[in-house]
PDB file of C-alpha atoms in Angstrom:
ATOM      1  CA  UNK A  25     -56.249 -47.004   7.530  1.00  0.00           C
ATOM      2  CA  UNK A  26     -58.417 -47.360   4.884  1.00  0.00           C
ATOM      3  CA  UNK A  27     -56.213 -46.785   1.940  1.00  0.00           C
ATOM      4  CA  UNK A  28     -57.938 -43.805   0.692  1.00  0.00           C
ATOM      5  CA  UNK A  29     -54.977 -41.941  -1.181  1.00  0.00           C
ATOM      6  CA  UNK A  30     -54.381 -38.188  -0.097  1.00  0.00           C
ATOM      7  CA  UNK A  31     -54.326 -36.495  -3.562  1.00  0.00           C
ATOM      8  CA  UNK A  32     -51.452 -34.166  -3.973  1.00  0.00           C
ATOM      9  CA  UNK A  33     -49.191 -35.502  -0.891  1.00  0.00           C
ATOM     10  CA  UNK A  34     -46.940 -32.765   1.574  1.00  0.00           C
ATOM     11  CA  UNK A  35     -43.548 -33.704   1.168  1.00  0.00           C
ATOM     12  CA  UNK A  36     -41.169 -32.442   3.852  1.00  0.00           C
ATOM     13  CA  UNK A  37     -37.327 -31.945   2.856  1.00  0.00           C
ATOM     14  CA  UNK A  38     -33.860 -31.646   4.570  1.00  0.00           C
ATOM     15  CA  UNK A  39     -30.814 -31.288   3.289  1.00  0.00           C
ATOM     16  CA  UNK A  40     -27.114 -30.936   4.349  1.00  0.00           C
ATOM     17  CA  UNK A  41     -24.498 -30.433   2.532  1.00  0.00           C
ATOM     18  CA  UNK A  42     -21.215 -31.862   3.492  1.00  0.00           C
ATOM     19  CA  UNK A  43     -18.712 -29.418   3.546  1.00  0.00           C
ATOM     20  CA  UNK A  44     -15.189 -30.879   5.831  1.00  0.00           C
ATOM     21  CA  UNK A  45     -13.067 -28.258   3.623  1.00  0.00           C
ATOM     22  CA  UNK A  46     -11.119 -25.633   5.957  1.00  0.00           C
ATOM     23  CA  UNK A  47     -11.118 -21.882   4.442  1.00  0.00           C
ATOM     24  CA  UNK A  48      -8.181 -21.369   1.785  1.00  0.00           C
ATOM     25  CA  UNK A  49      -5.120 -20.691   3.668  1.00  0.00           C
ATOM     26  CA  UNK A  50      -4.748 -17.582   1.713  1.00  0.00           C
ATOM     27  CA  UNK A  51      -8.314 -16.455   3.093  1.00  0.00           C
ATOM     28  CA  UNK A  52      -6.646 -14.021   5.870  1.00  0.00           C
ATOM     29  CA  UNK A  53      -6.848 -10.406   7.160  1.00  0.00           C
ATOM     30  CA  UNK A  54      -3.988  -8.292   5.690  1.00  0.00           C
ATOM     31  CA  UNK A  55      -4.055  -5.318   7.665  1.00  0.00           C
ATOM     32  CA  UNK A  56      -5.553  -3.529  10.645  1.00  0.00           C
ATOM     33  CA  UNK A  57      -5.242   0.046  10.526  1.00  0.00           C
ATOM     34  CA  UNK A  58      -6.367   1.916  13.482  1.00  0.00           C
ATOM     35  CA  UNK A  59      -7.602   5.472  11.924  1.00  0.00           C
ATOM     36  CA  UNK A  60      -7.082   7.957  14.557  1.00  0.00           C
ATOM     37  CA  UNK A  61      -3.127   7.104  13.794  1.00  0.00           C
ATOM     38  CA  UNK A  62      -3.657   7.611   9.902  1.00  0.00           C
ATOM     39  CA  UNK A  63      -4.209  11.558   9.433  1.00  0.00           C
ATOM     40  CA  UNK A  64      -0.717  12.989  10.216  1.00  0.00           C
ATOM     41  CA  UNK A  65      -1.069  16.267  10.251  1.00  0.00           C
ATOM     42  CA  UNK A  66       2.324  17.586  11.700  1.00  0.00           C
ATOM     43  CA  UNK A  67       5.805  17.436  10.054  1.00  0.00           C
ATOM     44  CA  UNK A  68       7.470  14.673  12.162  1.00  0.00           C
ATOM     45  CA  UNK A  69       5.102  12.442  12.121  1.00  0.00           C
ATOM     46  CA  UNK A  70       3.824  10.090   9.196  1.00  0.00           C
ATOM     47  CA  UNK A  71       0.539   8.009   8.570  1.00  0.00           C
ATOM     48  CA  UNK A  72       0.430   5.111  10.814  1.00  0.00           C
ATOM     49  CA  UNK A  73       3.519   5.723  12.774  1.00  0.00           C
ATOM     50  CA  UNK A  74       2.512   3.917  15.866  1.00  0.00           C
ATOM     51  CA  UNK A  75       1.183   6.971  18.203  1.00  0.00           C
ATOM     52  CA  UNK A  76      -2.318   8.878  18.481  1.00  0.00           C
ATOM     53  CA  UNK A  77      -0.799  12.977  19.323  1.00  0.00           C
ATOM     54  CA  UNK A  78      -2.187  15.748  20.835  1.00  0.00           C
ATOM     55  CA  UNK A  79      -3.739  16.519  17.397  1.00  0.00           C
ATOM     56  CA  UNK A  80      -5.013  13.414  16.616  1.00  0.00           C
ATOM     57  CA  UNK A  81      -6.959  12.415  19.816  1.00  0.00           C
ATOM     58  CA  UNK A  82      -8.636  16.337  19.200  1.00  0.00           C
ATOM     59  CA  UNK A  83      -9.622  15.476  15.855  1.00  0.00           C
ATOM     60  CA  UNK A  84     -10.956  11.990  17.156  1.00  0.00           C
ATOM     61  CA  UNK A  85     -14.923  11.727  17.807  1.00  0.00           C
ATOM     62  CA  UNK A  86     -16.655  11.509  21.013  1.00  0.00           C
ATOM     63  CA  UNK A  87     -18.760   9.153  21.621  1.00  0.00           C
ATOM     64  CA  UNK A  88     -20.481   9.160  25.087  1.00  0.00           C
ATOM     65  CA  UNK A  89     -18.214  11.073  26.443  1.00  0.00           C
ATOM     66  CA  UNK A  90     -14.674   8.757  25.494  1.00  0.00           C
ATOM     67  CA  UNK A  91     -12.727   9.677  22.291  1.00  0.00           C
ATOM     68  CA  UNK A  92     -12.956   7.017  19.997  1.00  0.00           C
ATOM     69  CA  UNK A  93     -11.404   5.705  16.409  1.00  0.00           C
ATOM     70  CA  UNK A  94     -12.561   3.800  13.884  1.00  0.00           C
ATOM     71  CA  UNK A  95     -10.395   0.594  12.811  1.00  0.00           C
ATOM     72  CA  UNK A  96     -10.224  -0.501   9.425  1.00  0.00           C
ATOM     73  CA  UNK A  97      -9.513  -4.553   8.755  1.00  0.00           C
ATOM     74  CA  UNK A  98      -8.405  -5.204   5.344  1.00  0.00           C
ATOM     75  CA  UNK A  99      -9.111  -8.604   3.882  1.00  0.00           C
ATOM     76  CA  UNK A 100      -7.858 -10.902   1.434  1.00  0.00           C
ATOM     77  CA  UNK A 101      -9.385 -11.276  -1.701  1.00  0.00           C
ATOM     78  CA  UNK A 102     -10.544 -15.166  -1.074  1.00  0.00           C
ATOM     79  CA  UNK A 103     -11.985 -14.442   1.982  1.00  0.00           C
ATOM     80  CA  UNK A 104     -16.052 -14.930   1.561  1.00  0.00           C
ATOM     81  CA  UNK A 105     -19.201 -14.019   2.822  1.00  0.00           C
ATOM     82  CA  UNK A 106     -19.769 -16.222   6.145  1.00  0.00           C
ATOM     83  CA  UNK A 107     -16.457 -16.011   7.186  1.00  0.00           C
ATOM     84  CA  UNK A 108     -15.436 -15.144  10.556  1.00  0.00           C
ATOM     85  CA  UNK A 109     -13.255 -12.573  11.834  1.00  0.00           C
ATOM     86  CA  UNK A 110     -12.500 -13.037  15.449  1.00  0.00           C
ATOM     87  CA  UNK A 111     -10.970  -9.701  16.509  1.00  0.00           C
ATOM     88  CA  UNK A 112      -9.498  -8.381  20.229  1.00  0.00           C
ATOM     89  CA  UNK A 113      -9.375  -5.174  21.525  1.00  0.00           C
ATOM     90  CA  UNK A 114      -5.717  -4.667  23.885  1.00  0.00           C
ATOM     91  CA  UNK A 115      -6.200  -8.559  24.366  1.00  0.00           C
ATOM     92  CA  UNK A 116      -9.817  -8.167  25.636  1.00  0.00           C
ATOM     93  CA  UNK A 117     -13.064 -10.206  24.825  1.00  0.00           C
ATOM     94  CA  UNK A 118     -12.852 -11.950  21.534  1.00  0.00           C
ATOM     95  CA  UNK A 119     -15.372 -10.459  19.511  1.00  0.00           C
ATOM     96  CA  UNK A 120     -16.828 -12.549  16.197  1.00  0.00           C
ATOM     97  CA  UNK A 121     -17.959 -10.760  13.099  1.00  0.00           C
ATOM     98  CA  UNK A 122     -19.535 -12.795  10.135  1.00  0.00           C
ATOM     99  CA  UNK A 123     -18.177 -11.152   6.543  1.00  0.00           C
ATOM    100  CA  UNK A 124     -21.015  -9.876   4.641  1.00  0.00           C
ATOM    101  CA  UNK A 125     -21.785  -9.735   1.072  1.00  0.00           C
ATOM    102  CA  UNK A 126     -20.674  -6.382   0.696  1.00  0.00           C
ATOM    103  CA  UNK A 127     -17.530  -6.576   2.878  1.00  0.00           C
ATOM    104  CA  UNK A 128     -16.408  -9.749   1.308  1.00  0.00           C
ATOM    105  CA  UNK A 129     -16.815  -7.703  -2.339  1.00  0.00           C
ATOM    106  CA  UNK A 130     -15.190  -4.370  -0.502  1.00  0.00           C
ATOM    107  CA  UNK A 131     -12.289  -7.098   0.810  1.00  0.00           C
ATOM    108  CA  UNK A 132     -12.805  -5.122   4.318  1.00  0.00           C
ATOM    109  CA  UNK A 133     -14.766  -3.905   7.583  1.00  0.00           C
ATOM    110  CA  UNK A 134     -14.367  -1.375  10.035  1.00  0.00           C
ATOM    111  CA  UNK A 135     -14.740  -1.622  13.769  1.00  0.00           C
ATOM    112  CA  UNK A 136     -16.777   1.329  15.210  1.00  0.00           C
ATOM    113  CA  UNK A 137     -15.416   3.319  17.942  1.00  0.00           C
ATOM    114  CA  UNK A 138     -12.988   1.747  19.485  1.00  0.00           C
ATOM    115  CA  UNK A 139     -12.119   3.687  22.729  1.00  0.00           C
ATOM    116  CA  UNK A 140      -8.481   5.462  22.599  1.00  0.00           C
ATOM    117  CA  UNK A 141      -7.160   5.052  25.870  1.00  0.00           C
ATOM    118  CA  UNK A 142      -5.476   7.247  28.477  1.00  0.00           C
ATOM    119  CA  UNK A 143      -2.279   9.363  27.927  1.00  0.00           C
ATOM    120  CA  UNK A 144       0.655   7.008  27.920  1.00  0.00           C
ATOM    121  CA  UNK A 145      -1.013   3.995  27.032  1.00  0.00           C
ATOM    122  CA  UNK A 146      -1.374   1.553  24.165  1.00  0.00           C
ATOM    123  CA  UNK A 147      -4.257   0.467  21.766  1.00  0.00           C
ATOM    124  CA  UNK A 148      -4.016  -3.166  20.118  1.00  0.00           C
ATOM    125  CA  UNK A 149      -6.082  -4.391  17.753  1.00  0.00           C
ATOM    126  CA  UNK A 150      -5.768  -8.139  16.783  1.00  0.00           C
ATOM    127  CA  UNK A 151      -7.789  -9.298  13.947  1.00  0.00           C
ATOM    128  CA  UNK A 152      -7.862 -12.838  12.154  1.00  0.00           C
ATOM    129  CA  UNK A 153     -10.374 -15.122  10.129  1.00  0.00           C
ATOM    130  CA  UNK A 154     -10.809 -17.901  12.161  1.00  0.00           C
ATOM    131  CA  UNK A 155     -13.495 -20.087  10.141  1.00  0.00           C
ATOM    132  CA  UNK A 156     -15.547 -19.987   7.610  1.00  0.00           C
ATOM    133  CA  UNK A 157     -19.663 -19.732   7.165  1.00  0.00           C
ATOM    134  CA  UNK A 158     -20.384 -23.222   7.872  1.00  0.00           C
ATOM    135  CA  UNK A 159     -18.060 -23.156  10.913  1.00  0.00           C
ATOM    136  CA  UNK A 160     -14.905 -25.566   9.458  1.00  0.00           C
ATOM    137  CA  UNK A 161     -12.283 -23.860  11.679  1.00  0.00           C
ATOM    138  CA  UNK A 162      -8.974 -22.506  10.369  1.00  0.00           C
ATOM    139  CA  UNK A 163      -5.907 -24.884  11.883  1.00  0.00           C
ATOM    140  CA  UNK A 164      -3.616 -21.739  12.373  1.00  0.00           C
ATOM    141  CA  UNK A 165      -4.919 -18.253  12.061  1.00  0.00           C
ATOM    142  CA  UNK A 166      -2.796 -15.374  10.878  1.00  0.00           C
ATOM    143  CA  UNK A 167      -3.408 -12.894  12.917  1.00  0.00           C
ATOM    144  CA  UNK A 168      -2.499  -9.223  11.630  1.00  0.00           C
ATOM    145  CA  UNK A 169      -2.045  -6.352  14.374  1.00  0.00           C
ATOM    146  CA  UNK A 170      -1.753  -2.656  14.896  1.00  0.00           C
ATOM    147  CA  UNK A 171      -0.517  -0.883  17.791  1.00  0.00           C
ATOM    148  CA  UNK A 172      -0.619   3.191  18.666  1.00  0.00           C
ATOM    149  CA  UNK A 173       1.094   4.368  21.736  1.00  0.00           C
ATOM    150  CA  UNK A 174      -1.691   7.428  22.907  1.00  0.00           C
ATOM    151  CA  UNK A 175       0.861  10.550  23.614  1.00  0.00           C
ATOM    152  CA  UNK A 176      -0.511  13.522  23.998  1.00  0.00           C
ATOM    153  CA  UNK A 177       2.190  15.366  25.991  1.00  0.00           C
ATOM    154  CA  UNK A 178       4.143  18.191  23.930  1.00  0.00           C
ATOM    155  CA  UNK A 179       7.915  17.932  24.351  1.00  0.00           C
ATOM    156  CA  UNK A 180      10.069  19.696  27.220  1.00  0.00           C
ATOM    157  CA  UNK A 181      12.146  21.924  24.826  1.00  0.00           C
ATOM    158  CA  UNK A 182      11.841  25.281  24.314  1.00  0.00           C
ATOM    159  CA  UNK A 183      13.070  27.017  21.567  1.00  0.00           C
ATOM    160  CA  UNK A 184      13.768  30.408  21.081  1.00  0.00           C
ATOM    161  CA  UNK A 185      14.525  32.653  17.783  1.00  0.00           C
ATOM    162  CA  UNK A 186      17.444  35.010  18.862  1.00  0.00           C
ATOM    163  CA  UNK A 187      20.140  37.251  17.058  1.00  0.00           C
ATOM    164  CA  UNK A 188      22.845  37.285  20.055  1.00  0.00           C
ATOM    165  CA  UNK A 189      22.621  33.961  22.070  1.00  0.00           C
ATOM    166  CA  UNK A 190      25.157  35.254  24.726  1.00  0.00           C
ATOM    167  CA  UNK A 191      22.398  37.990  26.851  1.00  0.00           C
ATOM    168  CA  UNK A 192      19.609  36.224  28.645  1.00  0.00           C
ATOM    169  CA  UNK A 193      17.117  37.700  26.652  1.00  0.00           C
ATOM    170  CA  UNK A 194      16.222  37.381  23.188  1.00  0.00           C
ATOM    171  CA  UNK A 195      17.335  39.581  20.336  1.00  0.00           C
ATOM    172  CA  UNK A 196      16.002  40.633  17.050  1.00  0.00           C
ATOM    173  CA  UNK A 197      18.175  40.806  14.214  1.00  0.00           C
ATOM    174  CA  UNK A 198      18.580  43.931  12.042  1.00  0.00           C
ATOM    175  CA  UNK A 199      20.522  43.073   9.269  1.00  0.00           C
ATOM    176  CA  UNK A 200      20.936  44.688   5.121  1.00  0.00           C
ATOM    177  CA  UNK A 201      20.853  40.848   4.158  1.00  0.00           C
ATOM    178  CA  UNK A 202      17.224  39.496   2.808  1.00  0.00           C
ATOM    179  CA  UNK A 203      18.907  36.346   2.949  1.00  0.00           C
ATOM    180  CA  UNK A 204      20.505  36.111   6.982  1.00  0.00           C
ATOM    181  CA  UNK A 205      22.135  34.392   8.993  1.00  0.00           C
ATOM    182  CA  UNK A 206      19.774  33.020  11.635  1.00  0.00           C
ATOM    183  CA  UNK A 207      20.385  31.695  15.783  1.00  0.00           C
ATOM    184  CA  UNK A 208      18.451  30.837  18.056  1.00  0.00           C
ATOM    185  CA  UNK A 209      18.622  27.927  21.062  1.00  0.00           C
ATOM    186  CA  UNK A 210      16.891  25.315  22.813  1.00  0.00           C
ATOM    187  CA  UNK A 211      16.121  25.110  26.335  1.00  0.00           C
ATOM    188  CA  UNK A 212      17.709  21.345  26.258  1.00  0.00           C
ATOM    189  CA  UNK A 213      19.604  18.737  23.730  1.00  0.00           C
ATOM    190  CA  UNK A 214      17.458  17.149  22.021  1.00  0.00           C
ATOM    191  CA  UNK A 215      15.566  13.474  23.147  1.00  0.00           C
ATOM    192  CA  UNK A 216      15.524  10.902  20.894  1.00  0.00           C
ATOM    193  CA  UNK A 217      13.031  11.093  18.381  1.00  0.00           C
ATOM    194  CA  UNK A 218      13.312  15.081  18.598  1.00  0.00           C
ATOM    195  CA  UNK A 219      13.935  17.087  15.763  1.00  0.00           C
ATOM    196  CA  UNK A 220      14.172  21.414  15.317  1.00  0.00           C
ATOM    197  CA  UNK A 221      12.802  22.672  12.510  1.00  0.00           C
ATOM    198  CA  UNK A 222      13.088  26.543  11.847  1.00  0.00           C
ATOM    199  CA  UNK A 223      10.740  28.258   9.206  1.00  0.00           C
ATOM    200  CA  UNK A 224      11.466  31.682   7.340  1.00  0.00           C
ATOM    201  CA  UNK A 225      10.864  32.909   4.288  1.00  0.00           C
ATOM    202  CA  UNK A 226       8.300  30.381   2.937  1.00  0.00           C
ATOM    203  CA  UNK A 227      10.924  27.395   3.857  1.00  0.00           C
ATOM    204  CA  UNK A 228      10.926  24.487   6.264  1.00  0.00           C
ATOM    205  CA  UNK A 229      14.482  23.754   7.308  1.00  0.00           C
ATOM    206  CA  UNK A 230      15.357  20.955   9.933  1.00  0.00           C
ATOM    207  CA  UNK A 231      18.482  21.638  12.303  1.00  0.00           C
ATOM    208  CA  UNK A 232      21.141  20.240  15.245  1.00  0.00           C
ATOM    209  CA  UNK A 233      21.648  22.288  17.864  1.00  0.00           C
ATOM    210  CA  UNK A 234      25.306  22.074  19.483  1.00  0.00           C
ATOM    211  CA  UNK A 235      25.102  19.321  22.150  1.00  0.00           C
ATOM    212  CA  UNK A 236      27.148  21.918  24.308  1.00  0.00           C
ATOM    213  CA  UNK A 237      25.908  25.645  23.919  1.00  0.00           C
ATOM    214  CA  UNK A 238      22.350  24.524  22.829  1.00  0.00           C
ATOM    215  CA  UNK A 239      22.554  27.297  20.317  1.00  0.00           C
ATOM    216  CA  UNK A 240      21.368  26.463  16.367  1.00  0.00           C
ATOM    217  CA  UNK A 241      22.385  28.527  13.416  1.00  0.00           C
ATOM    218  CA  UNK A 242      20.710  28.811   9.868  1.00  0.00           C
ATOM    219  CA  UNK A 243      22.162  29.973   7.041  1.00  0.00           C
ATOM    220  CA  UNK A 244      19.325  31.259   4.721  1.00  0.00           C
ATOM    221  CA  UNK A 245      21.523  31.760   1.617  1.00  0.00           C
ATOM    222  CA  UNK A 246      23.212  27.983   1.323  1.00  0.00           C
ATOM    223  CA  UNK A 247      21.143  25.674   3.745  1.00  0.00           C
ATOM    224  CA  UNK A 248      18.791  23.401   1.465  1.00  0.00           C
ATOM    225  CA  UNK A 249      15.245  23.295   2.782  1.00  0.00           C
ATOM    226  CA  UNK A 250      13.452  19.762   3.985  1.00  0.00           C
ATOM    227  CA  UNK A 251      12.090  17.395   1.393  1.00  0.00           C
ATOM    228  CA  UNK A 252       8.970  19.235   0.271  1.00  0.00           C
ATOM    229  CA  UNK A 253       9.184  22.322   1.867  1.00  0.00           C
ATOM    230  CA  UNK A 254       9.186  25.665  -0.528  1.00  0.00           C
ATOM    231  CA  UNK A 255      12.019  27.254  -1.494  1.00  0.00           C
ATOM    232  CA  UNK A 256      13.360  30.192   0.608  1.00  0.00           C
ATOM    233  CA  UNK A 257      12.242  33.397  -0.943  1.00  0.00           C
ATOM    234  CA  UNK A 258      14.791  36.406   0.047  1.00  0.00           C
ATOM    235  CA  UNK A 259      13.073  38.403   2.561  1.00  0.00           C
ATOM    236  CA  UNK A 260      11.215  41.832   2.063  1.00  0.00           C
ATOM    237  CA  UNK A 261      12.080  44.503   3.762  1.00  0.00           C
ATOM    238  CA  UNK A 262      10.910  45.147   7.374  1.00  0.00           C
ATOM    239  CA  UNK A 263       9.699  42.729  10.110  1.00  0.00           C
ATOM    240  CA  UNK A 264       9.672  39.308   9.547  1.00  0.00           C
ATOM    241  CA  UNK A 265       8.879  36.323  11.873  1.00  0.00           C
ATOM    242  CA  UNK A 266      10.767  32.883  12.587  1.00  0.00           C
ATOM    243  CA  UNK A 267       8.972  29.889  13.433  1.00  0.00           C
ATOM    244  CA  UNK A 268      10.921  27.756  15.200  1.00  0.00           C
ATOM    245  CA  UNK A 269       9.816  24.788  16.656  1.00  0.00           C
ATOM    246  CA  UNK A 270      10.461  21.276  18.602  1.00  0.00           C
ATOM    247  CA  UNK A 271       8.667  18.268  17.539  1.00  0.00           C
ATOM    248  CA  UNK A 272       8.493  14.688  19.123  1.00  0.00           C
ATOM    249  CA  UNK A 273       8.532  11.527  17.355  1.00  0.00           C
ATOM    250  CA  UNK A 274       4.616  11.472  18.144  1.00  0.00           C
ATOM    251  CA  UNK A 275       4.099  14.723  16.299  1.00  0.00           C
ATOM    252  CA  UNK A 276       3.538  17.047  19.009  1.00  0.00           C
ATOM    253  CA  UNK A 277       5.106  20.023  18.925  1.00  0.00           C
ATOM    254  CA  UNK A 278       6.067  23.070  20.965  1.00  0.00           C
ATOM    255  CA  UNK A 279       6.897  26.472  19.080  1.00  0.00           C
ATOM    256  CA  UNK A 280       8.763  29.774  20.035  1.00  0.00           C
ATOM    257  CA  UNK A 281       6.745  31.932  21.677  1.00  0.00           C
ATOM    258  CA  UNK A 282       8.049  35.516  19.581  1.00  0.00           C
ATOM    259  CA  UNK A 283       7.497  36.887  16.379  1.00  0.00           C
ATOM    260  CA  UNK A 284       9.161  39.689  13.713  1.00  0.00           C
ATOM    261  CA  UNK A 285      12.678  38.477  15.054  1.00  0.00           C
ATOM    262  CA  UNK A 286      14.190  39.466  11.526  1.00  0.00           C
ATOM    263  CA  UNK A 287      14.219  43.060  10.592  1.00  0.00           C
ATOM    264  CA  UNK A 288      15.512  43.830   7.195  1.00  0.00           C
ATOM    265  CA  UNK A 289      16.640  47.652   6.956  1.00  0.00           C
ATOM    266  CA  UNK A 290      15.612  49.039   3.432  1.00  0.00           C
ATOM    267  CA  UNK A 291      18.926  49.895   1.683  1.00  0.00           C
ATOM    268  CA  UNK A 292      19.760  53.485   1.457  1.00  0.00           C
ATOM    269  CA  UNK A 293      21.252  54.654  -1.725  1.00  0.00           C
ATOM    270  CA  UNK A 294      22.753  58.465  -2.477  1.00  0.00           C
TER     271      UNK A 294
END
């Protein structure tokens, strides 16, 4: 009050900056990838084909007491650090997660175990950016999803390795041939989705059973393998086992439940 002058003066600041500028259209989530449906590990089934098998929800961790999955949420390469991902687990509770520094430079995130549900049932995972770090909303979100169908059940179908089809139970071959003529059946036609694949000598070989008679037939000396399998290496003289096996479009699989079905008889020579 007396005008005595304080000598180096406190100065208080605010600032704002004014930022009305919604996040670049192009500033989206690309992909969600739900993990436990990425390892294919059986030969009907490929990475991400929409189901979590028998062998997949094994492999998956536990995590107090519930098998879970990770999800992975790729991101654009404009998307920033601040901006929000608002993500839903089978339409639950909206969940917000703020980009970091190092997810916005890694252009992605993963969601920590994510429960896999029952047998039969679906996981959906919804993931979009929303707004960005100072909260300017997004007008319409693109929302990218992935979906697994949980099936865990092996398929109905039994299939069985056998050299005469016609007596009720099955019979090995003997044969001179290293490279036979193969039968065998299935206990139904196959569902949709189902495939038969037979393996001997080395090779992988996918077959039709007759609608009718059930039975299958492989011709080791002129059938061509599956993409990728080995090549069929003449058999060795002796016992030697077919695999033969039913597989759903899910990957789970049910085999034949015999082994050294093939006997090759050495040849005898005077």
């Amino acid at each position: 009050a007396v005008g005595n002058s304080v000598a180096t003066p406190t100065t208080a600041t605010d600032t704002a900056i004014v930022d009305l500028t919604a996040p670049d259209n192009t500033a989206i989530v690309t992909a969600v990838q739900i993990l436990a449906d990425a390892n294919g590990v059986t030969p009907n089934e490929a990475n991400g084909d929409g189901f979590i098998n028998n062998s997949e929800y094994d492999n998956a961790t536990v995590v107090a007491g519930n098998k879970v999955t990770e999800v992975l949420v790729t991101l654009a390469d404009t998307v920033a650090e601040g901006d929000v991902v608002s993500y839903t687990i089978n339409n639950g509770t909206a969940v917000e997660h703020s980009v970091t520094t190092a997810e916005a430079a890694a252009h992605a995130f993963t969601i920590l175990d994510v429960q896999i549900p029952a047998d039969g049932d679906t996981l959906t995972v919804n993931a979009a950016v929303i707004k960005d770090a100072v909260g300017n909303s997004v007008a319409t979100p693109t929302t990218a999803t992935d979906t697994a169908i949980v099936d865990l059940t092996a398929p109905n179908n039994q299939p069985v390795v056998d050299a005469n089809t016609t007596t009720p139970t099955p019979d090995v071959l003997y044969t001179l041939d290293s490279s036979p003529v193969i039968t065998g059946t299935v206990s139904q036609a196959l569902a949709i989705g189902e495939v038969l694949q037979v393996t001997i000598g080395g090779a992988t070989y996918e077959l039709v059973p007759d609608a009718t008679t059930l039975v299958w037939t492989l011709d080791t000396g002129t059938t061509n393998p599956i993409t990728g399998s080995p090549t069929f290496t003449p058999l060795t003289s002796g016992n030697n086992s077919v695999v033969a096996k039913v597989i759903d479009q899910a990957g789970n699989s049910i085999t034949d439940t015999t082994n050294d079905e093939v006997v090759v008889l050495a040849q005898v020579t005077n």
